[in-house]
Tab-separated table of C-alpha atoms and ligand atoms in Angstrom:
chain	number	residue	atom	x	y	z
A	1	UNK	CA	-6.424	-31.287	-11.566
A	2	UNK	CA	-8.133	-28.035	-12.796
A	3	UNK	CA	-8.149	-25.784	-9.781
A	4	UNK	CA	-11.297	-24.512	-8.478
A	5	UNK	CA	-11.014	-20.817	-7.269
A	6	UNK	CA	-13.674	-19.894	-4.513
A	7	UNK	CA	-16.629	-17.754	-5.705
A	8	UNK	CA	-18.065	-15.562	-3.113
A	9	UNK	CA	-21.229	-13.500	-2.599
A	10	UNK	CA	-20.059	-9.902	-1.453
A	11	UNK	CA	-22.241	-7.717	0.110
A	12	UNK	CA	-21.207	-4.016	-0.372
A	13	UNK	CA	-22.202	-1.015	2.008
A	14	UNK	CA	-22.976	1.462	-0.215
A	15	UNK	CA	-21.796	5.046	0.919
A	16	UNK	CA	-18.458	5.756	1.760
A	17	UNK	CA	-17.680	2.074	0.080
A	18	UNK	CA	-18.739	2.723	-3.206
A	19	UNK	CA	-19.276	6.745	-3.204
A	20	UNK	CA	-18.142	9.321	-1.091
A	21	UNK	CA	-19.618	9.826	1.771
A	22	UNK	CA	-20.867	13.132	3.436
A	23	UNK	CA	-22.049	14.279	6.949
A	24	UNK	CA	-25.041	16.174	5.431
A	25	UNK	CA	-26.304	12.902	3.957
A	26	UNK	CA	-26.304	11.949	-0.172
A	27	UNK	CA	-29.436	13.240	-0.877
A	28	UNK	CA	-29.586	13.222	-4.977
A	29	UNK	CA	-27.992	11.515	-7.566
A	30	UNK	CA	-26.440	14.859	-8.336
A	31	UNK	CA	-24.733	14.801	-4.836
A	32	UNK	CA	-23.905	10.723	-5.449
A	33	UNK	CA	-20.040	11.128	-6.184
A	34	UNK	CA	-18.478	7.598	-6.930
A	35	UNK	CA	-14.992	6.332	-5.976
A	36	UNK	CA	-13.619	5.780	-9.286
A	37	UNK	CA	-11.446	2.540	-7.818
A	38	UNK	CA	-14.374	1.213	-6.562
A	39	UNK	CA	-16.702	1.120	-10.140
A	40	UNK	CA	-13.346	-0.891	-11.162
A	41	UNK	CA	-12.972	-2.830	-7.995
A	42	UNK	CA	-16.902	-4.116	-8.496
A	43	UNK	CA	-16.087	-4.671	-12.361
A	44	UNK	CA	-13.458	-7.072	-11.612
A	45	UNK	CA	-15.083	-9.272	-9.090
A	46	UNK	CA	-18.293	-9.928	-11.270
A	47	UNK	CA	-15.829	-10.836	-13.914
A	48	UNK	CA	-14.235	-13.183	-11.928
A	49	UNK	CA	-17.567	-14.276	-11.292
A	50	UNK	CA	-18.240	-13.188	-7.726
A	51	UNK	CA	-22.163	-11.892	-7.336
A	52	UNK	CA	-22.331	-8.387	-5.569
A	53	UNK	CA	-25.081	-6.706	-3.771
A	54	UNK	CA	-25.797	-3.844	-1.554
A	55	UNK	CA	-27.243	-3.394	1.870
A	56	UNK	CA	-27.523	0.546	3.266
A	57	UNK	CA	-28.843	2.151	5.399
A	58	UNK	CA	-30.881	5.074	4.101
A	59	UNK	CA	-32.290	6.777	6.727
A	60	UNK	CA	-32.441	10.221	5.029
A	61	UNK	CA	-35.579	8.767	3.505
A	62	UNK	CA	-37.574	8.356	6.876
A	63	UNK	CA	-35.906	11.409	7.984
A	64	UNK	CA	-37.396	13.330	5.145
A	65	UNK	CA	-33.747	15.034	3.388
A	66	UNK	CA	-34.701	12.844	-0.166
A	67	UNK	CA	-37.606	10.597	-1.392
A	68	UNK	CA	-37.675	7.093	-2.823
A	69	UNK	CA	-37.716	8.582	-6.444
A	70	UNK	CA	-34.335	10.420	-5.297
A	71	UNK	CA	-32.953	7.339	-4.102
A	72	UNK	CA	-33.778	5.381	-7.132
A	73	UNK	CA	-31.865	8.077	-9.123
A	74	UNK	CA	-28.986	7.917	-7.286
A	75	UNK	CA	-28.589	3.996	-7.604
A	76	UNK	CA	-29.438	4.662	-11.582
A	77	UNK	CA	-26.228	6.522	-11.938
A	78	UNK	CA	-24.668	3.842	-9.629
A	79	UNK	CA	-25.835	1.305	-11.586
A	80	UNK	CA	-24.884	3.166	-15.373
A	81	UNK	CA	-21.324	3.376	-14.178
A	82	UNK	CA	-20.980	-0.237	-12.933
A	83	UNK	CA	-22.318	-1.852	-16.092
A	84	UNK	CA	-20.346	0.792	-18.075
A	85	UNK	CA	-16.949	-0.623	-16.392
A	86	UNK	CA	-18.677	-4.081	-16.705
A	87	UNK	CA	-19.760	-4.900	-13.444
A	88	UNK	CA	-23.035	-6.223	-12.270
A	89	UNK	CA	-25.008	-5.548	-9.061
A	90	UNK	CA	-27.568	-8.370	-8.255
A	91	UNK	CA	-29.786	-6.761	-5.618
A	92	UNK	CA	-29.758	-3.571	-3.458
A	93	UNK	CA	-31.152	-3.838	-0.156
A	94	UNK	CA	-31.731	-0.329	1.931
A	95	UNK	CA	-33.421	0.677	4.981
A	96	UNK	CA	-35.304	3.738	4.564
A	97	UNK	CA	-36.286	4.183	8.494
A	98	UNK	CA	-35.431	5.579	11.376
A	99	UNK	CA	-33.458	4.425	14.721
A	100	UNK	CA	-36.796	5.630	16.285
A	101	UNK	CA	-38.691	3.098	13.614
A	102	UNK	CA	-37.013	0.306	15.635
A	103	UNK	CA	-37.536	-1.616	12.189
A	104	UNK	CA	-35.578	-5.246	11.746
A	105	UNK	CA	-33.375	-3.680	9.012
A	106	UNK	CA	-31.426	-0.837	9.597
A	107	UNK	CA	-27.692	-2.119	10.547
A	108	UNK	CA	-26.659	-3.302	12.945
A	109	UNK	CA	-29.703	-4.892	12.524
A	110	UNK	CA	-29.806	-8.465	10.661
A	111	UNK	CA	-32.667	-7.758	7.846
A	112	UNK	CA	-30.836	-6.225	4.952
A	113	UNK	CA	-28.550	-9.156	4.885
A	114	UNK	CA	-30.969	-11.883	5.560
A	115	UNK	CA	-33.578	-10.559	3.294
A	116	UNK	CA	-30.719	-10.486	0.270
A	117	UNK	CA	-29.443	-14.186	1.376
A	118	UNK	CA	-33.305	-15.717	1.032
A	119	UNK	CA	-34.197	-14.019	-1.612
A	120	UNK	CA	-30.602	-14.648	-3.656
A	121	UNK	CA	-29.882	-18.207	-1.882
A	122	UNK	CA	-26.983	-16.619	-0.170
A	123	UNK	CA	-24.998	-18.851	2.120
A	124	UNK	CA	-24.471	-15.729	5.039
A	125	UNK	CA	-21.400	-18.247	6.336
A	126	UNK	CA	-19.439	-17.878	3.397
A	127	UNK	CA	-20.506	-14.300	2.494
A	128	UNK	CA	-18.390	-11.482	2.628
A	129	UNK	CA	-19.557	-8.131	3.747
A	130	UNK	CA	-17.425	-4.834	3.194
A	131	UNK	CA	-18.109	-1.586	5.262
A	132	UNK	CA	-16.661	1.276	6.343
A	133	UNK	CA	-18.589	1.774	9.437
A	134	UNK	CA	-18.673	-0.400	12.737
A	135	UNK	CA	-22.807	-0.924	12.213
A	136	UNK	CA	-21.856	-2.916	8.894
A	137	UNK	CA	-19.030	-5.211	10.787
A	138	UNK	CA	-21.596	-6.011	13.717
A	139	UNK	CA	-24.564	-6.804	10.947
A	140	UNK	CA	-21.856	-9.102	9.260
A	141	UNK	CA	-20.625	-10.950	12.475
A	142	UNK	CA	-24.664	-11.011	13.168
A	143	UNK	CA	-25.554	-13.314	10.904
A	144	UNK	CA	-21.972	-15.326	10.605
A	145	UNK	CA	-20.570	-13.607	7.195
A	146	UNK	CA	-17.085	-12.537	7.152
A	147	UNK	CA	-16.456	-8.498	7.885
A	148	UNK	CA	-14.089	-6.475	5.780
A	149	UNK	CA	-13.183	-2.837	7.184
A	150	UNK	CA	-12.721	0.098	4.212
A	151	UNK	CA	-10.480	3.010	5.366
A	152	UNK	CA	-13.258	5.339	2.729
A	153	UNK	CA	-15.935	6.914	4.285
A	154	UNK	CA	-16.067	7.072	7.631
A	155	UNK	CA	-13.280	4.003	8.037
A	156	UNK	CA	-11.088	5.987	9.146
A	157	UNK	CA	-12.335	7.335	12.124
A	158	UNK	CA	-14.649	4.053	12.296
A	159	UNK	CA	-10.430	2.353	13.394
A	160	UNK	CA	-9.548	5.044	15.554
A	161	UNK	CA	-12.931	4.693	17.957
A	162	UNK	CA	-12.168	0.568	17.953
A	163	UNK	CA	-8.607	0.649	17.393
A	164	UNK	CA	-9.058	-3.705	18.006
A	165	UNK	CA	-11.033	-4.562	15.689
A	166	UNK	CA	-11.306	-8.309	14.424
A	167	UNK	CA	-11.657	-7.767	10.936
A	168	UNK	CA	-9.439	-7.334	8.018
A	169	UNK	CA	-8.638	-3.571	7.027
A	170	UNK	CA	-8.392	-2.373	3.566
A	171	UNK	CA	-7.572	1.100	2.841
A	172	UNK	CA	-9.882	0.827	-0.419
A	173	UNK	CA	-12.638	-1.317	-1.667
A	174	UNK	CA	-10.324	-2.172	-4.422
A	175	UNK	CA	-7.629	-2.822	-2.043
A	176	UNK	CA	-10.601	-5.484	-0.214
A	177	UNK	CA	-11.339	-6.721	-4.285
A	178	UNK	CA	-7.273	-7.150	-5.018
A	179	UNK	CA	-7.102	-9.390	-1.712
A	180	UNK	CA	-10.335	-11.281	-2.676
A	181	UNK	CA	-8.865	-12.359	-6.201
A	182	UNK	CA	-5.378	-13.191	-5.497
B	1	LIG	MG1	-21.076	3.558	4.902
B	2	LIG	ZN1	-35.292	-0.567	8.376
């Protein structure tokens, strides 16, 4: 009997997952900095025919550091390096506001993720979302989709202020991609 290998939709968050992450906000594509593991880790998956998206929370934009044109840049060079490494990234959701905006999408907030899943078909049970901060986990456990903890970005100290968290810990998104394939 052939075997029949699971394919998953994956949403990613994007900094500190895929890029570094900094305190002072990424504000230009200048100041996007990949993780080199991760361009791979997202490579791999779409070739083993996973889909991957992205759902971040870009508040810098209602806060004023960086515009929508800035933002777009920075997911340009995102997006050159991915398909470079032959990857593929089906849809990036963001939330540009505020917590004073009160808005439906910024995480932990449901919107990002259920705006992807009707406009991709996403079954949210079955979906697997990766971030490195606890706002992505709760999002994730919001709408029923499995949470994956990175030890990038802010993981780190994300663990040490809930040292019991439920999830599975990675210390990499390619460490999360490695478990996902094998
Ligand atoms: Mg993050
Ligand atoms: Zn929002």
């Amino acid at each position: 009997m052939p075997e029949i290998t699971p394919k998953f939709d994956i949403i990613l968050d994007r900094d500190g997952v895929i890029n570094l992450d900094s305190d002072a906000y990424v504000k230009s594509a200048d100041e996007w900095i990949s993780i080199d593991s991760s361009i791979q880790a997202i490579a791999n998956l779409h070739k083993a025919g996973h889909r991957l998206f992205i759902a971040s929370n870009q508040s810098g934009v209602g806060r004023g550091f960086f515009t929508l044109d800035d933002l777009n840049a920075m997911h340009e060079k995102m997006l050159n390096l991915i398909h470079q490494a032959g990857g593929k990234i089906t849809d990036i959701a963001f939330c540009p506001h505020t917590p004073d905006d009160q808005c439906d999408c910024r995480k932990p907030k449901p919107g990002l993720l259920t705006s992807l899943a009707n406009t991709h078909h996403i079954s949210l049970n079955s979906a697997i979302v990766i971030g490195d901060s606890l706002r992505d986990l709760q999002a994730a456990t919001n709408v029923g989709s499995k949470a994956f903890l990175v030890l990038t970005g802010k993981g780190k100290k994300t663990l040490q202020e809930n040292p019991n968290l439920p999830y599975p810990i990675f210390e990499t998104l390619y460490d999360a991609s490695q478990s996902i394939l094998t």
